[in-house]
Coordinates of C-alpha atoms in Angstrom, one line a residue:
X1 CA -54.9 104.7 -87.8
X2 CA -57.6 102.4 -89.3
X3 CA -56.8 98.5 -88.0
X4 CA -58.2 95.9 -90.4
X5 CA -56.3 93.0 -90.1
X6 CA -56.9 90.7 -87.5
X7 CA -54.4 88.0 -86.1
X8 CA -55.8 84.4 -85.0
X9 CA -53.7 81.8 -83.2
X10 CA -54.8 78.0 -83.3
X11 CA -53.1 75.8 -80.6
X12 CA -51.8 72.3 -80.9
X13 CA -55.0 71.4 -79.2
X14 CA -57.2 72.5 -81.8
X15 CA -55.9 71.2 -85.1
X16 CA -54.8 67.3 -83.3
X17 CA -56.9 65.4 -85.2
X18 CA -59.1 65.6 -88.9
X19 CA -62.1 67.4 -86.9
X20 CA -59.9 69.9 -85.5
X21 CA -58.7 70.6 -89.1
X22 CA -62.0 70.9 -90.5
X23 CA -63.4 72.9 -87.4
X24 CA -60.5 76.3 -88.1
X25 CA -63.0 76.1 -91.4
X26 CA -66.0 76.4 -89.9
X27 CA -64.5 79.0 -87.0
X28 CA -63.3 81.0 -90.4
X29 CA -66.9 80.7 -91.4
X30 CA -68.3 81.7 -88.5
X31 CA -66.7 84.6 -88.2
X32 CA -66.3 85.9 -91.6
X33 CA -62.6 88.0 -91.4
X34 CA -61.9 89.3 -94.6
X35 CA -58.3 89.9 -94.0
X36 CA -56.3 87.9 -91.5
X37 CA -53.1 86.6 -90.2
X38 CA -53.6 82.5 -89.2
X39 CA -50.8 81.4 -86.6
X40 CA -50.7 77.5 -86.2
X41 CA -48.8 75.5 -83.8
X42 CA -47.7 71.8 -84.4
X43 CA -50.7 69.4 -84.2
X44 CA -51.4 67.6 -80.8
X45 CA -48.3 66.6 -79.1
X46 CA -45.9 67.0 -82.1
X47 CA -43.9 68.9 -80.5
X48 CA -42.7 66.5 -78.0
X49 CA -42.6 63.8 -80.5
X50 CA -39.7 66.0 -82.5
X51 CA -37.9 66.3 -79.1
X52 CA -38.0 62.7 -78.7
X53 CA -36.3 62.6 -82.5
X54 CA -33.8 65.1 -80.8
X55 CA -33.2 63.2 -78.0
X56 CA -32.9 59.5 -79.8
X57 CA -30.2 61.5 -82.3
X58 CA -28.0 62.2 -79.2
X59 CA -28.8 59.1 -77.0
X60 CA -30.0 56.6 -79.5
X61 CA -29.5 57.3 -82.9
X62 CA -30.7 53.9 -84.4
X63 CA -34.3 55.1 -83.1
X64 CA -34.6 58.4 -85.5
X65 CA -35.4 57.1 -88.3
X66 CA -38.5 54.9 -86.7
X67 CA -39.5 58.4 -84.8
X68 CA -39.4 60.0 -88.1
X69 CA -41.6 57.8 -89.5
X70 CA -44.6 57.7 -86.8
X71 CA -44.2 61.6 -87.0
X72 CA -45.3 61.5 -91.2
X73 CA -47.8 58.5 -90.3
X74 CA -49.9 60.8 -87.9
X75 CA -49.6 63.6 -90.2
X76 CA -50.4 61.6 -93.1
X77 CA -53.6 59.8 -91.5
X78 CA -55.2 62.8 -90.1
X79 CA -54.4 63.9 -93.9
X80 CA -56.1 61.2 -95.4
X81 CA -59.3 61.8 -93.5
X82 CA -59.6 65.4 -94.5
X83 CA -58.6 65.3 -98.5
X84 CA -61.2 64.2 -101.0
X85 CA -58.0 63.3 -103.4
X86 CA -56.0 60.8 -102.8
X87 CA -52.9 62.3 -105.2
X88 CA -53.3 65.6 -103.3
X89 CA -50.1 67.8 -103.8
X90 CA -50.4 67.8 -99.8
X91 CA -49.4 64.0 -99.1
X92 CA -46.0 65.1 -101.5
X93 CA -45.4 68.1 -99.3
X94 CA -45.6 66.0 -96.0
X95 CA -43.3 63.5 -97.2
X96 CA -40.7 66.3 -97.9
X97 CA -41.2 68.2 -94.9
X98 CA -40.0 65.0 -93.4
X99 CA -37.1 64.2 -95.7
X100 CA -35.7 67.5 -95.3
X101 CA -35.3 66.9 -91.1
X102 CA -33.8 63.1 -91.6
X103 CA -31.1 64.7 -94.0
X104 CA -30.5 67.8 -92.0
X105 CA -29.8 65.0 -88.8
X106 CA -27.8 62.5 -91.6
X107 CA -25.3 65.7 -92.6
X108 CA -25.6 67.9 -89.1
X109 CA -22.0 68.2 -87.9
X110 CA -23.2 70.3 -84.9
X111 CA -23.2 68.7 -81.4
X112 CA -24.9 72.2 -80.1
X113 CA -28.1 70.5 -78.2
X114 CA -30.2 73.5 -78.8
X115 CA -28.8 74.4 -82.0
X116 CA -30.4 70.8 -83.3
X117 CA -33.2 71.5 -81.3
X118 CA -34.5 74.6 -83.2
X119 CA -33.9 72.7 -86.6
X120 CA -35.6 70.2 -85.7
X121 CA -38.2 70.6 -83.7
X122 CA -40.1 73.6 -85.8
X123 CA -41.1 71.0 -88.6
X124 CA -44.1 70.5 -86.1
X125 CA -45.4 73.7 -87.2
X126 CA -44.3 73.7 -91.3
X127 CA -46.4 70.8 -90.7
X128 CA -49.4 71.5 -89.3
X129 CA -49.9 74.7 -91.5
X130 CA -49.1 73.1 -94.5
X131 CA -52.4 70.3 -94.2
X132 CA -54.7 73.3 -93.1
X133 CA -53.2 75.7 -95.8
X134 CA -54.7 72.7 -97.7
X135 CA -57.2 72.0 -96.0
X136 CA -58.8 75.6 -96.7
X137 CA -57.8 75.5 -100.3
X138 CA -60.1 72.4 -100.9
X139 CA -62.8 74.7 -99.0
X140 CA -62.5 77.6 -101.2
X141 CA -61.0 78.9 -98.8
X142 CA -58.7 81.4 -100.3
X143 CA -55.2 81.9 -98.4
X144 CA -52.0 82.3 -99.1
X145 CA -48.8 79.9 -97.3
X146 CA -46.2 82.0 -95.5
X147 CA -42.8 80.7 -94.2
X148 CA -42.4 82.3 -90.4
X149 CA -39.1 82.5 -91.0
X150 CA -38.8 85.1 -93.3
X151 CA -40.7 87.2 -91.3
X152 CA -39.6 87.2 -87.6
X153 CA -35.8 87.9 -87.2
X154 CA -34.1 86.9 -84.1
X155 CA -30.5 86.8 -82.4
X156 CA -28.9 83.4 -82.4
X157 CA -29.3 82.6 -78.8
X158 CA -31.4 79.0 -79.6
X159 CA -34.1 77.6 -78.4
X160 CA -35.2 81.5 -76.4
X161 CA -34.3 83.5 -78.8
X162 CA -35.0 87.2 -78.5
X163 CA -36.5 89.4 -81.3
X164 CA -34.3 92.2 -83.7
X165 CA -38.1 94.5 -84.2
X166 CA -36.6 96.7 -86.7
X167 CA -35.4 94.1 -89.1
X168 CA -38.3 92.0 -88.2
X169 CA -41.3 94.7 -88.7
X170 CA -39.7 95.3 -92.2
X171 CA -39.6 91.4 -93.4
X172 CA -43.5 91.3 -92.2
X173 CA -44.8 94.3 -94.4
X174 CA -42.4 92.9 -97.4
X175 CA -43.5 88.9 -97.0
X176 CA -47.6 89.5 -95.3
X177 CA -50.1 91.2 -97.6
X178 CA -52.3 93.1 -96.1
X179 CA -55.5 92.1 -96.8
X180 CA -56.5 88.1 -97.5
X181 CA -56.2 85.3 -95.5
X182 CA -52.6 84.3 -94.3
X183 CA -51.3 81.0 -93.1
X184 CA -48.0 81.4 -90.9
X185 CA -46.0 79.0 -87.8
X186 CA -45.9 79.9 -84.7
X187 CA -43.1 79.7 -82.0
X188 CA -40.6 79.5 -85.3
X189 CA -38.1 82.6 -86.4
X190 CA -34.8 83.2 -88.3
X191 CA -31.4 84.4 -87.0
X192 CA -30.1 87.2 -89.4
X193 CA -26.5 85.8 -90.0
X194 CA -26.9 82.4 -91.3
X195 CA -30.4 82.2 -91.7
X196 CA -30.8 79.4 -89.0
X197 CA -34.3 77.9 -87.5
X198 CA -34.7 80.1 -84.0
X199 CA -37.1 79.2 -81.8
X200 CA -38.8 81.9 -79.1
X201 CA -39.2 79.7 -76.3
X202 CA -42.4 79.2 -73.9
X203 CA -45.5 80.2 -75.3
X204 CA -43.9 80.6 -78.6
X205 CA -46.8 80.6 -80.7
X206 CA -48.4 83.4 -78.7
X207 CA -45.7 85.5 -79.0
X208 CA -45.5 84.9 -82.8
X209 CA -49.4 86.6 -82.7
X210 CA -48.2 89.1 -80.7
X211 CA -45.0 90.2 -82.8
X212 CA -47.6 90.0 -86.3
X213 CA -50.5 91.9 -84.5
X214 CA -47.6 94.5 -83.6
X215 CA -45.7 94.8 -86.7
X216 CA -49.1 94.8 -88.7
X217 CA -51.0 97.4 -86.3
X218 CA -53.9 94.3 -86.2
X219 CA -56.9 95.7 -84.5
X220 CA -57.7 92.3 -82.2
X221 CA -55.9 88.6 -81.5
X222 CA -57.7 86.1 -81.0
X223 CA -56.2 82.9 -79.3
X224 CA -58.4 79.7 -79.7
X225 CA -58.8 77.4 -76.9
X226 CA -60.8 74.3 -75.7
X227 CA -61.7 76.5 -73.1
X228 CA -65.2 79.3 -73.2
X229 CA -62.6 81.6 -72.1
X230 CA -59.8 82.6 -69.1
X231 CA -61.3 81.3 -65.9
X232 CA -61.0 82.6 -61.9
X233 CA -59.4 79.1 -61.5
X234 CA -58.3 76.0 -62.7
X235 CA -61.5 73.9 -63.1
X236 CA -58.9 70.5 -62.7
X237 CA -58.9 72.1 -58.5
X238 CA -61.2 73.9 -58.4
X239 CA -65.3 73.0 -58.1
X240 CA -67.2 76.2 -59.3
X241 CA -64.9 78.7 -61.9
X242 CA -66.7 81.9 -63.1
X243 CA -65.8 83.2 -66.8
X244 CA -64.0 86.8 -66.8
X245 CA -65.1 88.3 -69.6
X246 CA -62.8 91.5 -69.5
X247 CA -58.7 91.4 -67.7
X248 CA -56.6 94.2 -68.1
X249 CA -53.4 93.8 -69.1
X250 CA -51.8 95.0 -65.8
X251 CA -54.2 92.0 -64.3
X252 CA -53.6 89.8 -67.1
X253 CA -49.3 90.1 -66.3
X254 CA -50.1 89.9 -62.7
X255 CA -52.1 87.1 -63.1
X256 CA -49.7 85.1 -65.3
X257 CA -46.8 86.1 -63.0
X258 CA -47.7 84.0 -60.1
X259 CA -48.3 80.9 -62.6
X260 CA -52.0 81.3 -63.3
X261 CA -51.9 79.8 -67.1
X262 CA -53.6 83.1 -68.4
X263 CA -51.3 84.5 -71.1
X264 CA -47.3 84.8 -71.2
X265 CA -46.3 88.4 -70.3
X266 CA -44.0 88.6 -73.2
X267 CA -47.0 87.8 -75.4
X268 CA -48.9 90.6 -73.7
X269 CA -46.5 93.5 -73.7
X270 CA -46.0 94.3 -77.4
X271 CA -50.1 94.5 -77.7
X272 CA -50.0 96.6 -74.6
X273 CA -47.5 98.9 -76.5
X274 CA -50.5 99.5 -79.1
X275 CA -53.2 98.9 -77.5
X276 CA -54.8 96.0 -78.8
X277 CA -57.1 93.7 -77.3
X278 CA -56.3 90.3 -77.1
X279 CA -59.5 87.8 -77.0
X280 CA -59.4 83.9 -75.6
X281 CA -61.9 82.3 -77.2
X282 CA -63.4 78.5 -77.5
X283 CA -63.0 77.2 -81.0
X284 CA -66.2 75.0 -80.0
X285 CA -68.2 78.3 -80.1
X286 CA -67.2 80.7 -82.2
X287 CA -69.8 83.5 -81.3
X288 CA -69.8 83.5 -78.1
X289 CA -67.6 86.7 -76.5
X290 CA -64.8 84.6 -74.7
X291 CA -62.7 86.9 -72.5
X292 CA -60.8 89.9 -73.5
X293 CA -57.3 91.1 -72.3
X294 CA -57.0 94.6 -72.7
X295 CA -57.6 98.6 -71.8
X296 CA -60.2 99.9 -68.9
X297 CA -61.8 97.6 -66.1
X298 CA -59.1 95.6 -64.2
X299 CA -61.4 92.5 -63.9
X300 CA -65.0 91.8 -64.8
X301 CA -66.7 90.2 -62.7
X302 CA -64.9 91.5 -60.2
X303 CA -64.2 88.4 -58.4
X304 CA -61.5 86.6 -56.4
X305 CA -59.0 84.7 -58.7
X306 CA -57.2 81.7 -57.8
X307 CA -54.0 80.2 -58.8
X308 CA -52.0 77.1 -57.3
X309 CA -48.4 75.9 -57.8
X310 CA -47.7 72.5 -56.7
X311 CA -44.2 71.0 -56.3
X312 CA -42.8 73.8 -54.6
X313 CA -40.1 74.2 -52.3
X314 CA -39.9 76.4 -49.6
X315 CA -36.3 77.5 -48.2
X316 CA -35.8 79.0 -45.0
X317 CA -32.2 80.5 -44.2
X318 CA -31.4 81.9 -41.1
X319 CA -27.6 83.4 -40.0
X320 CA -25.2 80.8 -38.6
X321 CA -24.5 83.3 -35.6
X322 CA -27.9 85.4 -35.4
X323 CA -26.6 88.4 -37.1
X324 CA -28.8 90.6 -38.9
X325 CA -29.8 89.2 -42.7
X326 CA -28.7 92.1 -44.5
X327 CA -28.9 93.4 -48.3
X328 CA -25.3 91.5 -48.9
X329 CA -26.7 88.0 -47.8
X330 CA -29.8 88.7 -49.9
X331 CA -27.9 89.4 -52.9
X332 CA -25.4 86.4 -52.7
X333 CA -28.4 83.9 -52.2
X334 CA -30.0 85.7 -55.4
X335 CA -26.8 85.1 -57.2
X336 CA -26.9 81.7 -56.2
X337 CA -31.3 80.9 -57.3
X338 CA -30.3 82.5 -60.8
X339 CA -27.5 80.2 -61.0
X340 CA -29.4 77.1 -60.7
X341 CA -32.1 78.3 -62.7
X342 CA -34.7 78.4 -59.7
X343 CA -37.9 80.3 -60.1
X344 CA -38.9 82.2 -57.1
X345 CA -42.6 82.8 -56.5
X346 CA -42.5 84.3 -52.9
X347 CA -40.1 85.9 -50.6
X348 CA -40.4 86.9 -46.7
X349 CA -38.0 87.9 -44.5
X350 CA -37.4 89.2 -40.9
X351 CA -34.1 90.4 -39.2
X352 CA -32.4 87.1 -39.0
X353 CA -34.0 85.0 -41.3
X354 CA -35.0 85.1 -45.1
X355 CA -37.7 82.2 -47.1
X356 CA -38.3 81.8 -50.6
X357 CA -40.9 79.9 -51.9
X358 CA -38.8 78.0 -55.6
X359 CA -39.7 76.0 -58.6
X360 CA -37.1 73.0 -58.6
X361 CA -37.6 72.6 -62.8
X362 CA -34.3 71.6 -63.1
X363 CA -33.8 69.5 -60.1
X364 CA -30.4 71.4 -58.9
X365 CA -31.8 71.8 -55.7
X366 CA -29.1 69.3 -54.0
X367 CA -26.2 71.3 -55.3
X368 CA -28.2 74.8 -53.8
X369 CA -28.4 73.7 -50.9
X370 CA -25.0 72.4 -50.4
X371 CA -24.0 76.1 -51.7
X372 CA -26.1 77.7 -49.1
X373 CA -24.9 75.5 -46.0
X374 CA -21.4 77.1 -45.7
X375 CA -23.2 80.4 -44.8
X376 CA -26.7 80.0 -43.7
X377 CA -28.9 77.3 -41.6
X378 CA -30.6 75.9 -44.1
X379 CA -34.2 74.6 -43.6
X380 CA -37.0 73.3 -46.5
X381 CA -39.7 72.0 -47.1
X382 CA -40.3 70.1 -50.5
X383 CA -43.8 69.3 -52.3
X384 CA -45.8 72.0 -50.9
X385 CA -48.5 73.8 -53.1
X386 CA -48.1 77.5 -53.0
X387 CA -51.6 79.4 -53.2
X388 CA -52.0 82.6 -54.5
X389 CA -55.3 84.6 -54.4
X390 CA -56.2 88.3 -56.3
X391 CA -58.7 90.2 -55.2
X392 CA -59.8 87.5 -51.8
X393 CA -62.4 88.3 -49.4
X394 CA -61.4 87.0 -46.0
X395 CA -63.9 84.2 -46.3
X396 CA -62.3 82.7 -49.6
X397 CA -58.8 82.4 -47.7
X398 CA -60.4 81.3 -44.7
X399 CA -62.1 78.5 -46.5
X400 CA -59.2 77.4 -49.0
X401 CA -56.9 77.0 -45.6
X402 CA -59.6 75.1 -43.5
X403 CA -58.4 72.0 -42.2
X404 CA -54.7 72.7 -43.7
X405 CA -51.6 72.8 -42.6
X406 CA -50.0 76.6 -43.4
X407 CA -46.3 76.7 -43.6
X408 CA -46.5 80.6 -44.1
X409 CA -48.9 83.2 -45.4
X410 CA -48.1 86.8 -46.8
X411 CA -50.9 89.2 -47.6
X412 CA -50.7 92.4 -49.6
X413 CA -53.3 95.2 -50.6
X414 CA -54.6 92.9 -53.5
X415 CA -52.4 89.2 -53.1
X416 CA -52.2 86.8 -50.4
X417 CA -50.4 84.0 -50.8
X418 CA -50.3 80.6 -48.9
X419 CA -48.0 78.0 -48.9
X420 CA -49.6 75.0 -47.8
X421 CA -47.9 71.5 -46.6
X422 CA -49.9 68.6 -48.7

């Protein structure tokens, strides 16, 4: 199977201003790709500006129209830096991108939160590819505009919305040519009854490179970053970081499991289905090699990786009467984390007691532990920073626990995981 398309994926990050417009030019430049797929996300922090329209249309409705309008003025300046014509068809297309949200929120009848959610919040991305479509245009930069939504087809379930692949691999070979430049959204899809805005949830925009690169057999994606690359830590914690240049996928999942901010699993699995390598790259320098996520070595350099989770809480349950904790107890306290929507990073337990290290996202912890009491002792710590560590020698754990205080450790063949009291 000869691959010749290539899939790239821009980041809000990189297209937030007039210079990060004109730099996907130069990277397209650079890097001379005959025939790609360009996913965009919304500009900057768009996409909490169009939640905040959400949230003043339910709480404070007198506020949308104002929110509405810094949303075009931001749009429209960054715009107005780029274009060389002031009657560009571009500064029309903005102002009806926004007039098509303020009467979808004047005539919406639906009070279904994430319903309005997905309709609303996408126009981040129609958007953002619409000035760079533009953008390239006035480069002579040939491409061609694509509408996400008639590509990706999704279930209704809003705002996480999970992919129909048949439907969806025939709408990209119908609405993508093949060769050319193509501009698309990311994070945006379709439902297949009414034709409704979907969105797919965390990492949207990485999935939507992911589903293309699928669908279209792409031979590489490339996501671009602020960053040369995935790192062994986060540089905000951590003093010295080393560049990996080469994570397998296996490692890449792994990684991303415990919370390091590599690359979503969902994004990874459909390229790990056809083997295509996925590149993180720095949009600063396009040349350089970045890292790649894909087939052969599990890590190169083969050096320890770091990730840390702060804001945990760790719970420790133990049997009102010393019995054993068995599989029963295990399961009902399972039921009752999935119930409140609590992420668990880490588990240990011994014959009469059982701890979980949680994410408390959406503050229900209260109401768990009140569920817990009336069968367990219930113990926790809140704010602690859970550590996890690939691939550690005994001096890097040795030195990340020096002088802290270690409310419990677990250590596997490859992991070993800390959870330390700040």
């Amino acid at each position: 199977m000869i691959h010749t398309m290539n899939v790239f994926k821009f980041g809000g990050a990189s297209v937030k201003d007039a210079q990060g417009v004109r730099n996907v030019a130069t990277v397209l430049q650079q890097t001379q790709h005959s025939n790609l797929v360009i996913v965009i996300s919304a500009m900057g922090k768009m996409t909490n500006a169009l939640e905040g329209v959400v949230n003043c249309y339910f709480n404070d409705p007198i506020k949308v129209k104002q929110a509405l309008e810094d949303i075009k003025t931001y749009h429209w300046s960054i715009s107005q830096e780029i274009f060389t014509d002031i009657n560009a068809p571009v500064f029309k297309q903005i102002q009806e991108l926004i007039t098509t949200v303020s009467s979808f929120l004047q005539t919406n009848k639906s009070t279904n939160q994430a319903y309005v959610y997905d309709q609303v919040v996408g126009y981040g991305e129609l958007l953002s590819t619409t000035i760079v479509s533009a953008y390239l245009t006035q480069m002579a930069i040939k491409n061609t505009w694509v509408d996400i939504r008639r590509c990706i087809v999704t279930d209704p379930n809003f705002r996480d919305a999970s992919v129909d692949w048949q439907t969806t691999k025939q709408h990209i070979s119908k609405n993508i040519a093949p060769t050319g430049i193509t501009i698309t959204q990311g994070f945006l899809a379709a439902e297949a009854t009414n034709n409704f805005t979907t969105t797919l949830g965390r990492e949207g925009s990485d999935y939507t490179a992911a589903i293309l690169a699928y669908c279209l057999n792409a031979a590489s994606v490339t996501i671009w970053k602020d960053v040369p690359g995935v790192l062994n830590a986060d540089p905000r914690f951590f003093k010295t970081t080393t560049l990996l240049h080469h994570i397998s996928y296996r490692e890449a999942i792994e990684l991303a499991f415990y919370g390091a901010s590599v690359i979503h699993p969902k994004t990874l699995q459909p390229l790990q289905k056809k083997e295509i390598p996925l590149f993180v790259k720095s949009f600063y320098d396009p040349l350089s090699p970045g890292t790649c996520v894909g087939k052969g070595v599990t890590l190169d350099p083969k050096t320890a990786c770091f990730i840390l989770k702060k804001g945990q809480v760790l719970l420790s349950l133990s049997s009102l009467d010393f019995s054993f904790i068995v599989e029963k107890n295990i399961s009902d306290v399972f039921i009752l984390l999935h119930k409140y929507k609590m992420k668990v990073s880490l588990i240990q337990n011994s014959a009469i007691s059982f701890s979980v290290v949680i994410d408390n996202t959406y503050n229900n912890l209260d109401v768990l532990l009140t569920s817990l009491r009336s069968t367990f002792r219930v113990s926790w710590n809140e704010d602690v920073t859970l550590y996890t560590i690939r691939h550690a020698s005994s001096n890097d754990v040795k030195s990340l626990i020096q002088n802290k205080e270690v409310l419990l450790k677990q250590e596997s063949r490859e992991t070993v995981q800390v959870v330390i009291k700040d």
